[in-house]
Coordinates of N, CA and C in Angstrom, one line a residue:
X1 N -16.4 -16.2 -28.2 CA -15.3 -15.4 -27.7 C -15.8 -14.1 -27.1
X2 N -16.8 -13.5 -27.8 CA -17.3 -12.2 -27.2 C -17.9 -12.4 -25.8
X3 N -18.6 -13.5 -25.6 CA -19.2 -13.8 -24.3 C -18.0 -14.0 -23.3
X4 N -17.0 -14.7 -23.6 CA -15.9 -14.9 -22.7 C -15.2 -13.6 -22.4
X5 N -15.1 -12.8 -23.4 CA -14.5 -11.4 -23.3 C -15.2 -10.6 -22.2
X6 N -16.5 -10.7 -22.2 CA -17.3 -10.0 -21.2 C -17.1 -10.4 -19.8
X7 N -17.2 -11.7 -19.5 CA -17.0 -12.2 -18.2 C -15.5 -12.0 -17.7
X8 N -14.6 -12.0 -18.7 CA -13.2 -11.8 -18.4 C -12.9 -10.4 -17.8
X9 N -13.7 -9.4 -18.2 CA -13.5 -8.1 -17.7 C -13.5 -8.0 -16.2
X10 N -14.4 -8.7 -15.6 CA -14.5 -8.7 -14.1 C -13.5 -9.8 -13.6
X11 N -13.5 -10.9 -14.2 CA -12.6 -12.0 -13.6 C -11.2 -11.6 -13.5
X12 N -10.7 -10.9 -14.5 CA -9.2 -10.6 -14.6 C -8.9 -9.1 -14.3
X13 N -9.8 -8.4 -13.7 CA -9.6 -7.0 -13.5 C -8.4 -6.7 -12.6
X14 N -8.2 -7.6 -11.6 CA -7.2 -7.4 -10.6 C -6.0 -8.3 -10.7
X15 N -5.8 -9.0 -11.9 CA -4.8 -10.0 -12.0 C -3.4 -9.4 -11.8
X16 N -3.1 -8.2 -12.3 CA -1.8 -7.6 -12.2 C -1.5 -7.1 -10.8
X17 N -2.5 -7.1 -9.9 CA -2.3 -6.7 -8.5 C -2.0 -8.0 -7.7
X18 N -2.5 -9.1 -8.1 CA -2.4 -10.4 -7.4 C -1.1 -11.1 -7.8
X19 N -0.8 -11.1 -9.0 CA 0.5 -11.7 -9.4 C 1.4 -10.7 -9.9
X20 N 2.7 -10.8 -9.6 CA 3.7 -9.8 -10.0 C 4.3 -10.1 -11.4
X21 N 3.7 -9.4 -12.4 CA 4.2 -9.6 -13.7 C 5.3 -8.6 -14.1
X22 N 5.6 -7.7 -13.2 CA 6.6 -6.7 -13.4 C 8.0 -7.4 -13.5
X23 N 8.1 -8.6 -12.9 CA 9.4 -9.3 -12.9 C 9.8 -9.9 -14.3
X24 N 8.8 -9.8 -15.3 CA 9.0 -10.3 -16.6 C 9.2 -9.2 -17.6
X25 N 10.1 -9.5 -18.6 CA 10.3 -8.6 -19.7 C 9.2 -8.8 -20.7
X26 N 8.6 -10.1 -20.7 CA 7.6 -10.4 -21.7 C 6.7 -11.5 -21.1
X27 N 5.4 -11.4 -21.5 CA 4.4 -12.3 -21.0 C 3.5 -12.6 -22.2
X28 N 3.1 -13.9 -22.4 CA 2.2 -14.3 -23.4 C 1.0 -15.0 -22.8
X29 N -0.2 -14.6 -23.3 CA -1.4 -15.2 -22.9 C -1.7 -16.2 -24.0
X30 N -1.6 -17.5 -23.7 CA -1.8 -18.6 -24.6 C -3.3 -19.0 -24.6
X31 N -3.9 -19.0 -25.8 CA -5.4 -19.2 -25.8 C -6.2 -18.1 -25.2
X32 N -5.7 -16.9 -25.4 CA -6.2 -15.7 -24.7 C -7.4 -15.0 -25.3
X33 N -8.0 -15.6 -26.4 CA -9.2 -15.0 -26.9 C -8.9 -13.7 -27.5
X34 N -9.7 -12.7 -27.0 CA -9.6 -11.3 -27.5 C -8.7 -10.5 -26.7
X35 N -8.1 -11.0 -25.7 CA -7.0 -10.3 -25.0 C -7.3 -9.5 -23.8
X36 N -8.4 -9.7 -23.1 CA -8.8 -8.9 -21.9 C -7.8 -9.2 -20.8
X37 N -7.4 -10.4 -20.5 CA -6.4 -10.7 -19.5 C -5.1 -10.0 -19.7
X38 N -4.5 -10.2 -20.9 CA -3.2 -9.7 -21.2 C -3.2 -8.2 -21.3
X39 N -4.3 -7.6 -21.7 CA -4.5 -6.1 -21.6 C -4.4 -5.6 -20.2
X40 N -5.0 -6.3 -19.3 CA -4.9 -5.9 -17.9 C -3.5 -6.0 -17.4
X41 N -2.7 -7.0 -17.8 CA -1.3 -7.1 -17.4 C -0.5 -5.9 -18.0
X42 N -0.8 -5.6 -19.3 CA -0.1 -4.6 -20.0 C -0.4 -3.2 -19.4
X43 N -1.6 -3.0 -19.0 CA -2.0 -1.7 -18.4 C -1.2 -1.4 -17.1
X44 N -1.0 -2.4 -16.3 CA -0.2 -2.2 -15.1 C 1.3 -2.3 -15.3
X45 N 1.7 -2.9 -16.4 CA 3.1 -3.1 -16.7 C 3.4 -2.6 -18.1
X46 N 3.4 -1.3 -18.3 CA 3.5 -0.8 -19.7 C 4.8 -1.1 -20.4
X47 N 5.9 -1.4 -19.7 CA 7.1 -1.7 -20.3 C 7.3 -3.2 -20.6
X48 N 6.4 -4.0 -20.2 CA 6.4 -5.4 -20.5 C 5.9 -5.7 -21.9
X49 N 6.6 -6.5 -22.7 CA 6.1 -6.9 -24.0 C 5.0 -7.9 -23.8
X50 N 3.9 -7.7 -24.3 CA 2.7 -8.6 -24.1 C 2.3 -9.2 -25.4
X51 N 2.2 -10.6 -25.4 CA 1.8 -11.3 -26.6 C 0.4 -12.0 -26.4
X52 N -0.4 -12.0 -27.4 CA -1.6 -12.7 -27.4 C -1.5 -13.8 -28.5
X53 N -1.7 -15.1 -28.0 CA -1.5 -16.3 -28.9 C -2.8 -17.0 -28.9
X54 N -3.4 -17.2 -30.1 CA -4.6 -18.0 -30.3 C -4.7 -18.4 -31.7
X55 N -5.8 -19.2 -32.0 CA -6.0 -19.7 -33.3 C -6.1 -18.5 -34.3
X56 N -5.8 -18.7 -35.6 CA -5.8 -17.7 -36.6 C -7.2 -17.0 -36.7
X57 N -8.3 -17.8 -36.6 CA -9.6 -17.2 -36.7 C -9.9 -16.3 -35.6
X58 N -9.4 -16.6 -34.4 CA -9.6 -15.7 -33.2 C -8.8 -14.4 -33.4
X59 N -7.5 -14.6 -33.6 CA -6.6 -13.4 -33.8 C -7.1 -12.5 -34.9
X60 N -7.6 -13.1 -36.0 CA -8.1 -12.3 -37.1 C -9.3 -11.4 -36.8
X61 N -10.1 -11.8 -35.8 CA -11.2 -11.1 -35.3 C -11.0 -10.2 -34.1
X62 N -9.8 -10.3 -33.6 CA -9.4 -9.5 -32.4 C -9.2 -8.1 -32.7
X63 N -9.9 -7.2 -32.0 CA -9.7 -5.7 -32.2 C -8.8 -5.1 -31.2
X64 N -8.2 -5.9 -30.3 CA -7.4 -5.3 -29.2 C -6.1 -4.7 -29.8
X65 N -5.8 -3.5 -29.2 CA -4.6 -2.8 -29.7 C -3.5 -2.9 -28.6
X66 N -2.2 -2.6 -29.0 CA -1.1 -2.5 -28.1 C -0.5 -3.9 -27.7
X67 N -0.9 -4.9 -28.4 CA -0.4 -6.3 -28.1 C 0.3 -6.8 -29.3
X68 N 1.2 -7.7 -29.1 CA 1.8 -8.5 -30.3 C 0.8 -9.7 -30.4
X69 N 0.2 -9.8 -31.6 CA -0.7 -10.9 -31.8 C 0.0 -12.0 -32.6
X70 N -0.2 -13.3 -32.2 CA 0.5 -14.4 -32.8 C -0.6 -15.5 -33.1
X71 N -0.7 -15.9 -34.4 CA -1.6 -17.0 -34.8 C -0.9 -18.3 -34.6
X72 N -1.6 -19.3 -34.1 CA -1.1 -20.6 -33.9 C -2.0 -21.6 -33.2
X73 N -1.5 -22.7 -32.9 CA -2.3 -23.8 -32.3 C -1.5 -24.4 -31.2
X74 N -1.9 -24.3 -29.9 CA -1.1 -24.7 -28.8 C -0.9 -26.2 -28.8
X75 N -1.6 -27.0 -29.6 CA -1.3 -28.4 -29.7 C -0.1 -28.7 -30.6
X76 N 0.2 -27.7 -31.5 CA 1.2 -27.9 -32.5 C 2.5 -27.3 -32.0
X77 N 2.5 -26.3 -31.1 CA 3.6 -25.7 -30.6 C 3.4 -24.2 -30.3
X78 N 4.2 -23.7 -29.4 CA 4.0 -22.3 -29.0 C 5.3 -21.6 -29.2
X79 N 5.3 -20.4 -29.9 CA 6.6 -19.8 -30.2 C 7.4 -19.4 -28.9
X80 N 8.7 -19.5 -29.0 CA 9.6 -19.2 -27.9 C 9.9 -17.7 -27.9
X81 N 8.9 -16.8 -27.6 CA 9.1 -15.4 -27.6 C 9.0 -14.7 -26.3
X82 N 8.6 -15.5 -25.2 CA 8.2 -14.9 -24.0 C 8.9 -15.7 -22.8
X83 N 9.1 -15.0 -21.7 CA 9.7 -15.6 -20.5 C 8.6 -16.1 -19.6
X84 N 7.4 -15.7 -19.8 CA 6.3 -16.1 -19.0 C 5.0 -16.3 -19.8
X85 N 4.2 -17.3 -19.4 CA 3.0 -17.7 -20.1 C 1.9 -17.7 -19.1
X86 N 0.7 -17.2 -19.5 CA -0.5 -17.3 -18.8 C -1.4 -18.2 -19.6
X87 N -2.0 -19.2 -18.9 CA -3.0 -20.1 -19.4 C -4.2 -20.0 -18.5
X88 N -5.2 -19.4 -19.0 CA -6.4 -19.1 -18.2 C -7.6 -19.9 -18.7
X89 N -8.1 -20.8 -17.9 CA -9.2 -21.6 -18.2 C -9.1 -22.3 -19.5
X90 N -8.0 -22.9 -19.7 CA -7.7 -23.7 -20.9 C -7.6 -25.1 -20.6
X91 N -6.8 -25.5 -19.6 CA -6.6 -26.9 -19.3 C -7.8 -27.7 -18.9
X92 N -8.8 -27.0 -18.3 CA -10.0 -27.7 -17.8 C -10.8 -28.2 -19.0
X93 N -10.6 -27.7 -20.2 CA -11.3 -28.1 -21.4 C -10.9 -29.5 -21.9
X94 N -9.7 -29.9 -21.5 CA -9.1 -31.1 -22.1 C -8.8 -32.2 -21.1
X95 N -8.8 -33.5 -21.7 CA -8.5 -34.6 -20.9 C -7.0 -34.6 -20.5
X96 N -6.6 -35.5 -19.7 CA -5.2 -35.4 -19.1 C -4.1 -35.5 -20.2
X97 N -4.4 -36.3 -21.3 CA -3.4 -36.5 -22.3 C -3.2 -35.2 -23.1
X98 N -4.3 -34.6 -23.5 CA -4.2 -33.3 -24.3 C -3.7 -32.2 -23.4
X99 N -4.1 -32.2 -22.1 CA -3.7 -31.2 -21.2 C -2.1 -31.2 -21.0
X100 N -1.6 -32.5 -20.9 CA -0.2 -32.7 -20.9 C 0.5 -32.0 -22.1
X101 N 0.0 -32.2 -23.3 CA 0.7 -31.7 -24.5 C 0.6 -30.2 -24.5
X102 N -0.4 -29.6 -24.0 CA -0.5 -28.1 -24.0 C 0.6 -27.6 -23.0
X103 N 0.6 -28.3 -21.8 CA 1.6 -27.9 -20.8 C 3.1 -28.1 -21.3
X104 N 3.3 -29.3 -21.9 CA 4.6 -29.6 -22.5 C 5.0 -28.6 -23.5
X105 N 4.1 -28.1 -24.4 CA 4.4 -27.1 -25.3 C 4.7 -25.8 -24.7
X106 N 4.0 -25.5 -23.6 CA 4.4 -24.2 -22.8 C 5.8 -24.4 -22.2
X107 N 6.1 -25.5 -21.7 CA 7.4 -25.8 -21.1 C 8.5 -25.6 -22.1
X108 N 8.3 -26.1 -23.3 CA 9.3 -26.0 -24.3 C 9.5 -24.6 -24.9
X109 N 8.5 -23.7 -24.7 CA 8.5 -22.4 -25.3 C 9.1 -21.3 -24.4
X110 N 9.2 -21.6 -23.1 CA 9.8 -20.6 -22.2 C 11.2 -21.0 -21.8
X111 N 12.1 -20.0 -21.5 CA 13.4 -20.3 -21.1 C 13.5 -20.9 -19.7
X112 N 14.7 -21.4 -19.4 CA 15.0 -21.9 -18.1 C 14.7 -20.8 -17.1
X113 N 14.0 -21.2 -16.0 CA 13.5 -20.2 -15.0 C 12.3 -19.4 -15.4
X114 N 11.7 -19.7 -16.6 CA 10.5 -19.1 -17.0 C 9.3 -19.5 -16.1
X115 N 8.3 -18.7 -16.2 CA 7.1 -19.0 -15.3 C 5.8 -19.2 -16.1
X116 N 5.1 -20.2 -15.6 CA 3.7 -20.4 -16.2 C 2.7 -20.1 -15.1
X117 N 1.8 -19.2 -15.4 CA 0.6 -18.9 -14.5 C -0.6 -19.6 -15.1
X118 N -1.0 -20.6 -14.3 CA -2.2 -21.4 -14.7 C -3.4 -20.9 -13.8
X119 N -4.4 -20.5 -14.5 CA -5.6 -20.0 -13.9 C -6.8 -20.9 -14.1
X120 N -7.3 -21.5 -13.0 CA -8.4 -22.5 -13.1 C -9.2 -22.4 -11.8
X121 N -10.3 -23.2 -11.9 CA -11.1 -23.4 -10.7 C -10.6 -24.7 -10.0
X122 N -10.2 -24.7 -8.8 CA -9.7 -25.8 -8.1 C -10.9 -26.3 -7.2
X123 N -11.4 -27.5 -7.6 CA -12.6 -28.0 -7.0 C -12.5 -28.1 -5.5
X124 N -11.4 -28.5 -5.0 CA -11.2 -28.7 -3.5 C -11.1 -27.4 -2.8
X125 N -10.9 -26.3 -3.4 CA -10.9 -25.0 -2.8 C -12.2 -24.2 -2.9
X126 N -13.2 -24.8 -3.5 CA -14.5 -24.2 -3.6 C -15.5 -24.9 -2.7
X127 N -16.4 -24.1 -2.2 CA -17.3 -24.5 -1.2 C -18.2 -25.7 -1.7
X128 N -18.7 -25.5 -2.9 CA -19.6 -26.6 -3.5 C -18.8 -27.5 -4.4
X129 N -17.4 -27.5 -4.4 CA -16.6 -28.3 -5.2 C -16.8 -28.3 -6.7
X130 N -17.5 -27.2 -7.1 CA -17.7 -26.9 -8.5 C -18.5 -28.1 -9.2
X131 N -19.4 -28.6 -8.5 CA -20.2 -29.8 -9.0 C -20.9 -29.4 -10.3
X132 N -21.6 -28.3 -10.3 CA -22.3 -27.9 -11.6 C -21.4 -27.5 -12.7
X133 N -20.2 -26.9 -12.3 CA -19.2 -26.6 -13.4 C -18.7 -27.8 -14.0
X134 N -18.4 -28.8 -13.1 CA -17.9 -30.1 -13.7 C -19.0 -30.8 -14.5
X135 N -20.2 -30.7 -14.1 CA -21.3 -31.3 -15.0 C -21.3 -30.6 -16.3
X136 N -21.2 -29.3 -16.3 CA -21.2 -28.6 -17.6 C -20.0 -28.9 -18.4
X137 N -18.9 -29.0 -17.8 CA -17.7 -29.4 -18.5 C -17.8 -30.8 -19.1
X138 N -18.4 -31.7 -18.4 CA -18.6 -33.1 -18.9 C -19.5 -33.1 -20.1
X139 N -20.6 -32.3 -20.0 CA -21.5 -32.3 -21.1 C -20.9 -31.6 -22.4
X140 N -20.2 -30.5 -22.2 CA -19.7 -29.7 -23.3 C -18.3 -30.3 -23.8
X141 N -17.4 -30.6 -23.0 CA -16.0 -30.9 -23.4 C -15.6 -32.4 -23.1
X142 N -16.5 -33.1 -22.5 CA -16.2 -34.5 -22.1 C -15.0 -34.5 -21.1
X143 N -15.0 -33.5 -20.2 CA -13.9 -33.3 -19.2 C -14.5 -32.8 -18.0
X144 N -13.7 -32.5 -17.0 CA -14.3 -32.1 -15.7 C -13.3 -31.1 -15.0
X145 N -13.8 -30.3 -14.1 CA -13.0 -29.4 -13.3 C -12.1 -30.3 -12.4
X146 N -10.9 -29.9 -12.1 CA -9.9 -30.7 -11.3 C -9.6 -30.0 -10.0
X147 N -9.0 -30.8 -9.1 CA -8.5 -30.3 -7.8 C -7.2 -29.6 -8.0
X148 N -6.7 -28.9 -7.0 CA -5.4 -28.3 -7.0 C -4.4 -29.4 -7.2
X149 N -4.5 -30.5 -6.5 CA -3.5 -31.6 -6.6 C -3.4 -32.1 -8.0
X150 N -4.6 -32.3 -8.7 CA -4.6 -32.8 -10.1 C -3.9 -31.9 -11.0
X151 N -4.1 -30.6 -10.9 CA -3.3 -29.6 -11.7 C -1.9 -29.6 -11.4
X152 N -1.5 -29.7 -10.1 CA -0.1 -29.8 -9.8 C 0.6 -31.0 -10.4
X153 N -0.1 -32.1 -10.4 CA 0.4 -33.4 -10.9 C 0.7 -33.2 -12.4
X154 N -0.3 -32.6 -13.2 CA -0.1 -32.4 -14.6 C 1.1 -31.5 -14.9
X155 N 1.3 -30.4 -14.1 CA 2.4 -29.5 -14.2 C 3.7 -30.3 -14.0
X156 N 3.8 -31.1 -12.9 CA 5.0 -31.8 -12.6 C 5.3 -32.8 -13.7
X157 N 4.3 -33.4 -14.3 CA 4.5 -34.4 -15.4 C 5.1 -33.6 -16.6
X158 N 4.8 -32.4 -16.8 CA 5.3 -31.6 -17.9 C 6.7 -31.0 -17.7
X159 N 7.2 -31.2 -16.4 CA 8.5 -30.7 -16.1 C 8.6 -29.5 -15.2
X160 N 7.5 -28.9 -14.9 CA 7.5 -27.7 -14.0 C 7.6 -28.1 -12.6
X161 N 8.0 -27.1 -11.8 CA 7.9 -27.3 -10.3 C 7.0 -26.2 -9.8
X162 N 6.3 -26.4 -8.7 CA 5.3 -25.5 -8.2 C 5.9 -24.5 -7.3
X163 N 5.7 -23.2 -7.6 CA 6.1 -22.1 -6.7 C 5.0 -21.8 -5.7
X164 N 3.7 -21.9 -6.0 CA 2.7 -21.6 -5.1 C 1.4 -21.3 -5.8
X165 N 0.4 -20.8 -5.1 CA -0.8 -20.4 -5.7 C -1.4 -19.3 -4.9
X166 N -2.3 -18.5 -5.6 CA -3.0 -17.4 -5.0 C -4.5 -17.3 -5.5
X167 N -5.3 -16.8 -4.6 CA -6.7 -16.7 -5.0 C -6.8 -15.5 -5.9
X168 N -7.5 -15.6 -7.1 CA -7.7 -14.5 -8.0 C -9.0 -13.9 -7.8
X169 N -10.1 -14.7 -7.7 CA -11.4 -14.1 -7.5 C -12.3 -15.2 -6.7
X170 N -13.5 -15.0 -6.7 CA -14.4 -16.0 -6.0 C -14.2 -17.4 -6.4
X171 N -14.0 -17.7 -7.7 CA -13.9 -19.0 -8.2 C -12.5 -19.5 -8.5
X172 N -11.7 -18.6 -9.1 CA -10.4 -19.0 -9.7 C -9.2 -18.7 -8.8
X173 N -8.2 -19.5 -9.0 CA -6.9 -19.3 -8.4 C -5.8 -19.3 -9.5
X174 N -4.7 -18.7 -9.2 CA -3.5 -18.7 -10.1 C -2.5 -19.7 -9.5
X175 N -2.2 -20.7 -10.2 CA -1.1 -21.7 -9.8 C 0.1 -21.2 -10.5
X176 N 1.2 -21.0 -9.8 CA 2.4 -20.5 -10.4 C 3.5 -21.6 -10.4
X177 N 4.0 -21.8 -11.6 CA 4.9 -22.9 -11.8 C 6.1 -22.4 -12.6
X178 N 7.3 -23.0 -12.3 CA 8.5 -22.5 -12.8 C 9.2 -23.7 -13.6
X179 N 9.9 -23.3 -14.7 CA 10.6 -24.2 -15.5 C 12.0 -24.4 -14.9

């Protein structure tokens, strides 16, 4: 988690400039590790209530201040405390069945009209199609990087409809979906 925290500092530095989180009273980073991404959102939107949701062992080691920290497991359920959720580089770790359950639990936790921000590498939007990233994912997680269309399909299966997507940085995009 410390290594992921370090690369996240650069990867998510401009997230609050690229996506408009000011339209939300509350945002939760699900599987957010030590909270770099949600801290960047909070810094640009100080009146927004920001939640960090992760496994108990991660939250217990998190030194981040100014966030509401919630212990849990996104496979078992996500608390219904926020009108928007950010899932960053989570779904690519899981096969389609497990990815569906994570997205399904996100869907169930946000109110009607709530927004899910899905941050991933979309292979069809990358010059090299993320071939080495997919190989790494296959070796480590027994999964692979997906195309934009594959992520859209998973979101539609979980009940979301797609609002659009935006480029976040050199590799990642934000796919915006609405309940």
